[in-house]
């Protein structure tokens, strides 16, 4: 796939809005391909496993598959998507720390071998699986920098690693290595660097004790660029490359895996919405649109995300602080109470770029408001 293919210009979004009902999510494969190739170029020895949960769409899976990419699976539904796309199961890891036995078997039947664990009961579920599985131990890295903390629910204490490794060994199970997810939408590379350095030291210590790991999984958390305040991905990757180079030098035979979701998914989707209502209240204009926080803007609630909603047709008119609200009857359904917009009318179109991550993935049918349709633009 060529990433030099043109991205959709405004006129295309306008044409799409006119021929298709809104709300409309436009998926651009070139955006995902460009981001994936950027990851691969910046960290060539890392196998980047696309976290499907961030954008569980067949189109996104096809884009990554066609780049010979890798996948991070969390559920049986995600396995079904991969099976439909005939993805090589050897390119997949199962990263849900808590699985039912039938989930483990479902993944094994597909051909997945690598599973994340983080507590004794989960390790015990693999008793008897022997060499059919390689376990990866997820360690928590608490920090208060991430937009979404992913160590509150999962990850063993660093001090518990050795006991869990011993437990697995006593059951004739292989621990392939350590994984962590230091948190989603990290504002800097600091915690990733610390975690990689910590893993490097642990692997050196374990090597002295005769324990050799075959992989290190550095998780996700690579940032998307929602605003110019967010660290740019190239800088972020260059910074984590320093400790990774050291690790790679010390352990040249160790595979290094990552699980990026947001940085691949966010730029993949643009959302076209339409104004369906308008009123004035307390000095602000309120615009009611046909998608909201129970739909494609779910990230406002679940992901602490502020999305930029702009007129689809550029305007040079004076702009005002306005409120943009969604279509449901719930008062929480407010997308932005300080949107900067010109005076607009019912029927006008709005556009939100960079809305691919954890948006359609967590949208609901609340109030029977139809979810946005997904349209693929380009190949
Ligand atoms: C286990 C796991 N891996 C990867 C990801 C993707 O993280 P991000 O979107 O921050 O890259 C997540 C996000 O929830 C996750 O839970």
GROMACS .gro file of C-alpha atoms and ligand atoms in nm:
model
  395
    1UNK     CA    1   0.000   0.000   0.000
    2UNK     CA    2   0.133   0.342  -0.092
    3UNK     CA    3   0.110   0.601   0.182
    4UNK     CA    4   0.159   0.875  -0.071
    5UNK     CA    5  -0.206   0.836  -0.173
    6UNK     CA    6  -0.392   1.159  -0.113
    7UNK     CA    7  -0.581   1.214   0.209
    8UNK     CA    8  -0.938   1.327   0.166
    9UNK     CA    9  -0.967   1.704   0.110
   10UNK     CA   10  -1.257   1.905   0.258
   11UNK     CA   11  -1.453   1.887  -0.068
   12UNK     CA   12  -1.453   1.506  -0.047
   13UNK     CA   13  -1.592   1.514   0.308
   14UNK     CA   14  -1.863   1.749   0.186
   15UNK     CA   15  -1.952   1.519  -0.103
   16UNK     CA   16  -1.956   1.220   0.132
   17UNK     CA   17  -2.183   1.405   0.374
   18UNK     CA   18  -2.425   1.490   0.094
   19UNK     CA   19  -2.452   1.141  -0.050
   20UNK     CA   20  -2.453   0.957   0.282
   21UNK     CA   21  -2.653   1.022   0.595
   22UNK     CA   22  -2.476   1.173   0.893
   23UNK     CA   23  -2.334   1.098   1.143
   24UNK     CA   24  -2.066   0.949   0.922
   25UNK     CA   25  -1.725   0.816   1.026
   26UNK     CA   26  -1.475   0.823   0.742
   27UNK     CA   27  -1.192   0.570   0.772
   28UNK     CA   28  -0.874   0.651   0.581
   29UNK     CA   29  -0.641   0.349   0.551
   30UNK     CA   30  -0.351   0.575   0.449
   31UNK     CA   31  -0.359   0.737   0.792
   32UNK     CA   32  -0.320   0.403   0.973
   33UNK     CA   33  -0.061   0.279   0.725
   34UNK     CA   34   0.144   0.597   0.763
   35UNK     CA   35   0.138   0.573   1.143
   36UNK     CA   36   0.225   0.202   1.141
   37UNK     CA   37   0.514   0.261   0.904
   38UNK     CA   38   0.632   0.547   1.122
   39UNK     CA   39   0.643   0.309   1.422
   40UNK     CA   40   0.828   0.046   1.221
   41UNK     CA   41   1.079   0.297   1.088
   42UNK     CA   42   1.145   0.452   1.429
   43UNK     CA   43   1.177   0.118   1.613
   44UNK     CA   44   1.267  -0.137   1.344
   45UNK     CA   45   1.338  -0.425   1.581
   46UNK     CA   46   1.001  -0.392   1.762
   47UNK     CA   47   0.698  -0.599   1.657
   48UNK     CA   48   0.410  -0.352   1.689
   49UNK     CA   49   0.089  -0.534   1.782
   50UNK     CA   50  -0.211  -0.315   1.693
   51UNK     CA   51  -0.445  -0.305   1.997
   52UNK     CA   52  -0.770  -0.393   1.819
   53UNK     CA   53  -0.979  -0.267   2.111
   54UNK     CA   54  -0.899   0.092   2.012
   55UNK     CA   55  -1.064   0.057   1.669
   56UNK     CA   56  -1.226  -0.284   1.624
   57UNK     CA   57  -1.299  -0.258   1.256
   58UNK     CA   58  -1.238  -0.506   0.975
   59UNK     CA   59  -1.102  -0.222   0.763
   60UNK     CA   60  -0.832  -0.134   1.018
   61UNK     CA   61  -0.736  -0.498   1.057
   62UNK     CA   62  -0.701  -0.532   0.680
   63UNK     CA   63  -0.476  -0.224   0.668
   64UNK     CA   64  -0.238  -0.364   0.933
   65UNK     CA   65  -0.254  -0.716   0.788
   66UNK     CA   66  -0.154  -0.587   0.446
   67UNK     CA   67   0.154  -0.432   0.607
   68UNK     CA   68   0.241  -0.776   0.750
   69UNK     CA   69   0.171  -0.627   1.094
   70UNK     CA   70   0.092  -0.774   1.434
   71UNK     CA   71  -0.216  -0.773   1.658
   72UNK     CA   72  -0.302  -0.746   2.028
   73UNK     CA   73  -0.622  -0.941   2.103
   74UNK     CA   74  -0.834  -0.912   2.416
   75UNK     CA   75  -1.157  -1.098   2.336
   76UNK     CA   76  -1.311  -1.375   2.127
   77UNK     CA   77  -1.491  -1.116   1.913
   78UNK     CA   78  -1.156  -0.970   1.817
   79UNK     CA   79  -1.033  -1.318   1.727
   80UNK     CA   80  -1.336  -1.355   1.498
   81UNK     CA   81  -1.240  -1.034   1.318
   82UNK     CA   82  -0.886  -1.163   1.271
   83UNK     CA   83  -1.003  -1.503   1.153
   84UNK     CA   84  -1.232  -1.338   0.896
   85UNK     CA   85  -0.932  -1.139   0.771
   86UNK     CA   86  -0.720  -1.457   0.763
   87UNK     CA   87  -0.453  -1.302   0.984
   88UNK     CA   88  -0.161  -1.528   1.072
   89UNK     CA   89  -0.223  -1.624   1.440
   90UNK     CA   90   0.152  -1.626   1.497
   91UNK     CA   91   0.131  -1.250   1.456
   92UNK     CA   92  -0.106  -1.223   1.753
   93UNK     CA   93  -0.076  -1.208   2.130
   94UNK     CA   94  -0.364  -1.236   2.379
   95UNK     CA   95  -0.329  -0.949   2.625
   96UNK     CA   96  -0.638  -0.973   2.847
   97UNK     CA   97  -0.502  -1.041   3.196
   98UNK     CA   98  -0.822  -1.223   3.302
   99UNK     CA   99  -0.964  -1.495   3.077
  100UNK     CA  100  -1.214  -1.775   3.114
  101UNK     CA  101  -1.090  -2.123   3.029
  102UNK     CA  102  -1.311  -2.120   2.718
  103UNK     CA  103  -1.146  -1.793   2.609
  104UNK     CA  104  -0.802  -1.950   2.643
  105UNK     CA  105  -0.916  -2.247   2.436
  106UNK     CA  106  -1.080  -2.020   2.177
  107UNK     CA  107  -0.750  -1.838   2.128
  108UNK     CA  108  -0.551  -2.163   2.122
  109UNK     CA  109  -0.787  -2.309   1.861
  110UNK     CA  110  -0.717  -2.005   1.646
  111UNK     CA  111  -0.343  -2.060   1.690
  112UNK     CA  112  -0.249  -1.793   1.944
  113UNK     CA  113   0.027  -1.904   2.180
  114UNK     CA  114   0.120  -1.598   2.386
  115UNK     CA  115  -0.099  -1.499   2.682
  116UNK     CA  116  -0.066  -1.226   2.944
  117UNK     CA  117  -0.097  -1.326   3.312
  118UNK     CA  118  -0.057  -1.122   3.628
  119UNK     CA  119  -0.175  -1.327   3.926
  120UNK     CA  120  -0.148  -1.683   4.064
  121UNK     CA  121  -0.508  -1.786   3.986
  122UNK     CA  122  -0.463  -1.689   3.621
  123UNK     CA  123  -0.137  -1.883   3.596
  124UNK     CA  124  -0.312  -2.188   3.747
  125UNK     CA  125  -0.567  -2.177   3.462
  126UNK     CA  126  -0.282  -2.278   3.230
  127UNK     CA  127  -0.187  -2.587   3.432
  128UNK     CA  128  -0.141  -2.876   3.189
  129UNK     CA  129  -0.105  -2.657   2.880
  130UNK     CA  130   0.275  -2.705   2.888
  131UNK     CA  131   0.451  -2.600   2.572
  132UNK     CA  132   0.132  -2.504   2.394
  133UNK     CA  133   0.151  -2.164   2.563
  134UNK     CA  134   0.404  -1.892   2.640
  135UNK     CA  135   0.301  -1.671   2.931
  136UNK     CA  136   0.394  -1.305   2.959
  137UNK     CA  137   0.393  -1.151   3.305
  138UNK     CA  138   0.228  -0.808   3.324
  139UNK     CA  139   0.381  -0.576   3.580
  140UNK     CA  140   0.213  -0.258   3.707
  141UNK     CA  141   0.384   0.078   3.666
  142UNK     CA  142   0.191   0.331   3.868
  143UNK     CA  143   0.217   0.688   3.749
  144UNK     CA  144  -0.006   0.992   3.754
  145UNK     CA  145   0.099   1.128   3.414
  146UNK     CA  146  -0.121   0.913   3.187
  147UNK     CA  147  -0.457   1.040   3.062
  148UNK     CA  148  -0.587   0.688   3.140
  149UNK     CA  149  -0.417   0.489   3.416
  150UNK     CA  150  -0.385   0.126   3.310
  151UNK     CA  151  -0.205  -0.003   3.618
  152UNK     CA  152  -0.495   0.052   3.862
  153UNK     CA  153  -0.674  -0.266   3.756
  154UNK     CA  154  -0.404  -0.491   3.614
  155UNK     CA  155  -0.038  -0.568   3.664
  156UNK     CA  156   0.139  -0.747   3.948
  157UNK     CA  157   0.362  -0.563   4.192
  158UNK     CA  158   0.723  -0.553   4.077
  159UNK     CA  159   0.820  -0.729   4.400
  160UNK     CA  160   0.591  -1.024   4.314
  161UNK     CA  161   0.755  -1.106   3.978
  162UNK     CA  162   0.992  -1.369   4.110
  163UNK     CA  163   0.719  -1.560   4.300
  164UNK     CA  164   0.497  -1.566   3.992
  165UNK     CA  165   0.784  -1.683   3.772
  166UNK     CA  166   0.854  -1.963   4.021
  167UNK     CA  167   0.489  -2.063   4.031
  168UNK     CA  168   0.481  -2.092   3.651
  169UNK     CA  169   0.805  -2.291   3.651
  170UNK     CA  170   0.664  -2.529   3.913
  171UNK     CA  171   0.376  -2.597   3.673
  172UNK     CA  172   0.612  -2.657   3.379
  173UNK     CA  173   0.490  -2.339   3.214
  174UNK     CA  174   0.714  -2.099   3.023
  175UNK     CA  175   0.723  -1.734   3.116
  176UNK     CA  176   0.848  -1.574   2.797
  177UNK     CA  177   0.907  -1.232   2.951
  178UNK     CA  178   0.761  -0.924   3.112
  179UNK     CA  179   0.497  -0.683   2.983
  180UNK     CA  180   0.371  -0.350   3.109
  181UNK     CA  181   0.128  -0.082   3.000
  182UNK     CA  182   0.228   0.239   3.172
  183UNK     CA  183  -0.094   0.419   3.074
  184UNK     CA  184  -0.273   0.554   2.772
  185UNK     CA  185  -0.198   0.889   2.604
  186UNK     CA  186   0.126   0.955   2.786
  187UNK     CA  187   0.236   1.320   2.788
  188UNK     CA  188   0.604   1.224   2.784
  189UNK     CA  189   0.825   0.921   2.734
  190UNK     CA  190   0.956   0.934   3.092
  191UNK     CA  191   0.763   0.640   3.238
  192UNK     CA  192   0.818   0.421   2.932
  193UNK     CA  193   1.191   0.487   2.965
  194UNK     CA  194   1.186   0.403   3.336
  195UNK     CA  195   0.992   0.082   3.273
  196UNK     CA  196   1.225  -0.033   2.995
  197UNK     CA  197   1.530   0.038   3.214
  198UNK     CA  198   1.367  -0.150   3.502
  199UNK     CA  199   1.302  -0.450   3.274
  200UNK     CA  200   1.660  -0.434   3.144
  201UNK     CA  201   1.796  -0.458   3.499
  202UNK     CA  202   1.556  -0.737   3.593
  203UNK     CA  203   1.650  -0.941   3.283
  204UNK     CA  204   2.021  -0.895   3.367
  205UNK     CA  205   1.962  -1.015   3.725
  206UNK     CA  206   1.756  -1.313   3.610
  207UNK     CA  207   2.021  -1.402   3.354
  208UNK     CA  208   2.271  -1.428   3.640
  209UNK     CA  209   2.028  -1.672   3.803
  210UNK     CA  210   2.004  -1.879   3.485
  211UNK     CA  211   1.662  -1.750   3.376
  212UNK     CA  212   1.657  -1.637   3.011
  213UNK     CA  213   1.353  -1.461   2.869
  214UNK     CA  214   1.268  -1.465   2.500
  215UNK     CA  215   1.067  -1.142   2.479
  216UNK     CA  216   0.984  -0.805   2.632
  217UNK     CA  217   0.644  -0.642   2.575
  218UNK     CA  218   0.646  -0.263   2.625
  219UNK     CA  219   0.267  -0.224   2.586
  220UNK     CA  220   0.085   0.074   2.438
  221UNK     CA  221   0.047   0.431   2.553
  222UNK     CA  222   0.217   0.591   2.254
  223UNK     CA  223   0.050   0.931   2.217
  224UNK     CA  224  -0.189   1.054   1.951
  225UNK     CA  225  -0.160   1.422   1.861
  226UNK     CA  226  -0.498   1.571   1.952
  227UNK     CA  227  -0.357   1.921   2.001
  228UNK     CA  228  -0.018   2.084   1.951
  229UNK     CA  229   0.035   2.043   2.328
  230UNK     CA  230   0.061   1.664   2.288
  231UNK     CA  231   0.412   1.525   2.241
  232UNK     CA  232   0.470   1.435   1.881
  233UNK     CA  233   0.505   1.063   1.813
  234UNK     CA  234   0.841   1.088   1.637
  235UNK     CA  235   0.998   1.263   1.937
  236UNK     CA  236   0.837   1.017   2.176
  237UNK     CA  237   0.968   0.717   1.982
  238UNK     CA  238   1.318   0.867   1.949
  239UNK     CA  239   1.326   0.907   2.327
  240UNK     CA  240   1.218   0.552   2.410
  241UNK     CA  241   1.462   0.421   2.148
  242UNK     CA  242   1.753   0.510   2.378
  243UNK     CA  243   1.673   0.257   2.654
  244UNK     CA  244   1.536   0.013   2.396
  245UNK     CA  245   1.867   0.021   2.204
  246UNK     CA  246   2.044  -0.061   2.528
  247UNK     CA  247   1.805  -0.349   2.598
  248UNK     CA  248   1.835  -0.474   2.239
  249UNK     CA  249   2.214  -0.459   2.265
  250UNK     CA  250   2.212  -0.657   2.593
  251UNK     CA  251   1.956  -0.910   2.471
  252UNK     CA  252   1.988  -0.932   2.090
  253UNK     CA  253   1.790  -1.258   2.075
  254UNK     CA  254   1.498  -1.122   2.278
  255UNK     CA  255   1.192  -1.022   2.073
  256UNK     CA  256   1.057  -0.679   2.163
  257UNK     CA  257   0.681  -0.634   2.131
  258UNK     CA  258   0.458  -0.330   2.165
  259UNK     CA  259   0.078  -0.288   2.179
  260UNK     CA  260  -0.007   0.051   2.026
  261UNK     CA  261  -0.375   0.139   1.992
  262UNK     CA  262  -0.451   0.507   2.013
  263UNK     CA  263  -0.162   0.641   1.803
  264UNK     CA  264  -0.271   0.421   1.512
  265UNK     CA  265  -0.646   0.452   1.556
  266UNK     CA  266  -0.695   0.821   1.639
  267UNK     CA  267  -0.598   0.971   1.300
  268UNK     CA  268  -0.779   0.693   1.114
  269UNK     CA  269  -1.128   0.836   1.155
  270UNK     CA  270  -1.294   1.170   1.083
  271UNK     CA  271  -1.654   1.225   1.191
  272UNK     CA  272  -1.903   1.430   0.991
  273UNK     CA  273  -2.206   1.549   1.189
  274UNK     CA  274  -2.494   1.783   1.118
  275UNK     CA  275  -2.658   2.052   1.329
  276UNK     CA  276  -3.014   1.947   1.410
  277UNK     CA  277  -3.111   2.214   1.664
  278UNK     CA  278  -3.004   2.559   1.782
  279UNK     CA  279  -3.089   2.791   2.072
  280UNK     CA  280  -2.945   3.078   2.278
  281UNK     CA  281  -2.895   3.038   2.653
  282UNK     CA  282  -2.692   3.240   2.904
  283UNK     CA  283  -2.503   3.429   2.636
  284UNK     CA  284  -2.399   3.122   2.438
  285UNK     CA  285  -2.535   2.956   2.127
  286UNK     CA  286  -2.617   2.590   2.178
  287UNK     CA  287  -2.589   2.359   1.879
  288UNK     CA  288  -2.751   2.016   1.901
  289UNK     CA  289  -2.591   1.771   1.661
  290UNK     CA  290  -2.674   1.418   1.544
  291UNK     CA  291  -2.395   1.237   1.736
  292UNK     CA  292  -2.291   1.269   2.099
  293UNK     CA  293  -2.117   1.124   2.402
  294UNK     CA  294  -2.330   0.809   2.389
  295UNK     CA  295  -2.212   0.764   2.029
  296UNK     CA  296  -1.888   0.852   1.849
  297UNK     CA  297  -1.794   1.110   2.114
  298UNK     CA  298  -1.792   0.842   2.387
  299UNK     CA  299  -1.427   0.926   2.448
  300UNK     CA  300  -1.540   1.247   2.617
  301UNK     CA  301  -1.677   1.029   2.899
  302UNK     CA  302  -1.459   0.716   2.897
  303UNK     CA  303  -1.135   0.859   2.773
  304UNK     CA  304  -1.121   1.213   2.921
  305UNK     CA  305  -1.095   1.334   2.563
  306UNK     CA  306  -1.174   1.680   2.429
  307UNK     CA  307  -1.247   1.669   2.058
  308UNK     CA  308  -1.228   1.967   1.824
  309UNK     CA  309  -1.557   2.009   1.640
  310UNK     CA  310  -1.520   2.252   1.349
  311UNK     CA  311  -1.735   2.370   1.058
  312UNK     CA  312  -1.688   2.139   0.761
  313UNK     CA  313  -1.673   2.440   0.531
  314UNK     CA  314  -1.404   2.682   0.643
  315UNK     CA  315  -1.539   3.019   0.746
  316UNK     CA  316  -1.367   3.351   0.806
  317UNK     CA  317  -1.667   3.480   1.004
  318UNK     CA  318  -1.625   3.591   1.365
  319UNK     CA  319  -1.625   3.298   1.609
  320UNK     CA  320  -1.792   3.271   1.951
  321UNK     CA  321  -1.768   3.037   2.247
  322UNK     CA  322  -2.056   2.794   2.188
  323UNK     CA  323  -2.196   2.473   2.331
  324UNK     CA  324  -2.216   2.155   2.123
  325UNK     CA  325  -2.456   1.896   2.259
  326UNK     CA  326  -2.550   1.546   2.143
  327UNK     CA  327  -2.884   1.402   2.034
  328UNK     CA  328  -2.992   1.207   2.344
  329UNK     CA  329  -3.218   1.333   2.621
  330UNK     CA  330  -2.946   1.308   2.884
  331UNK     CA  331  -2.792   1.630   3.020
  332UNK     CA  332  -2.452   1.467   3.034
  333UNK     CA  333  -2.459   1.451   2.654
  334UNK     CA  334  -2.256   1.768   2.602
  335UNK     CA  335  -1.957   1.734   2.372
  336UNK     CA  336  -1.795   2.072   2.430
  337UNK     CA  337  -1.919   2.372   2.628
  338UNK     CA  338  -1.646   2.599   2.498
  339UNK     CA  339  -1.634   2.524   2.128
  340UNK     CA  340  -1.516   2.814   1.914
  341UNK     CA  341  -1.756   2.840   1.622
  342UNK     CA  342  -1.892   3.099   1.380
  343UNK     CA  343  -2.268   3.153   1.371
  344UNK     CA  344  -2.406   2.835   1.214
  345UNK     CA  345  -2.747   2.710   1.106
  346UNK     CA  346  -2.952   2.394   1.135
  347UNK     CA  347  -2.842   2.164   0.850
  348UNK     CA  348  -2.479   2.283   0.850
  349UNK     CA  349  -2.212   2.017   0.865
  350UNK     CA  350  -1.936   1.986   1.126
  351UNK     CA  351  -1.620   1.781   1.115
  352UNK     CA  352  -1.407   1.622   1.386
  353UNK     CA  353  -1.074   1.474   1.284
  354UNK     CA  354  -0.857   1.244   1.495
  355UNK     CA  355  -1.155   1.064   1.651
  356UNK     CA  356  -1.064   0.704   1.567
  357UNK     CA  357  -0.940   0.582   1.904
  358UNK     CA  358  -1.189   0.442   2.158
  359UNK     CA  359  -1.477   0.623   1.984
  360UNK     CA  360  -1.688   0.387   1.771
  361UNK     CA  361  -1.537   0.115   1.992
  362UNK     CA  362  -1.729   0.239   2.296
  363UNK     CA  363  -2.033   0.395   2.125
  364UNK     CA  364  -2.378   0.280   2.243
  365UNK     CA  365  -2.735   0.272   2.108
  366UNK     CA  366  -2.874   0.473   2.401
  367UNK     CA  367  -3.211   0.634   2.319
  368UNK     CA  368  -3.212   0.430   1.995
  369UNK     CA  369  -2.999   0.701   1.838
  370UNK     CA  370  -2.835   0.522   1.545
  371UNK     CA  371  -2.459   0.490   1.559
  372UNK     CA  372  -2.252   0.665   1.295
  373UNK     CA  373  -2.203   0.467   0.974
  374UNK     CA  374  -1.845   0.378   0.883
  375UNK     CA  375  -1.725   0.453   0.533
  376UNK     CA  376  -1.384   0.358   0.398
  377UNK     CA  377  -1.220   0.624   0.184
  378UNK     CA  378  -0.929   0.510  -0.034
  379UNK     CA  379  -0.738   0.186  -0.009
  380LIG     C1  380  -0.352  -0.447   2.731
  380LIG     C2  381  -0.358  -0.324   2.647
  380LIG     N1  382  -0.270  -0.312   2.547
  380LIG     C3  383  -0.271  -0.204   2.465
  380LIG     C4  384  -0.364  -0.104   2.482
  380LIG     C5  385  -0.360   0.012   2.388
  380LIG     O1  386  -0.316   0.125   2.454
  380LIG     P1  387  -0.299   0.263   2.381
  380LIG     O2  388  -0.425   0.291   2.309
  380LIG     O3  389  -0.271   0.359   2.491
  380LIG     O4  390  -0.183   0.252   2.287
  380LIG     C6  391  -0.456  -0.110   2.587
  380LIG     C7  392  -0.555  -0.005   2.610
  380LIG     O5  393  -0.645  -0.012   2.689
  380LIG     C8  394  -0.453  -0.225   2.672
  380LIG     O6  395  -0.541  -0.240   2.773
   0.00000   0.00000   0.00000
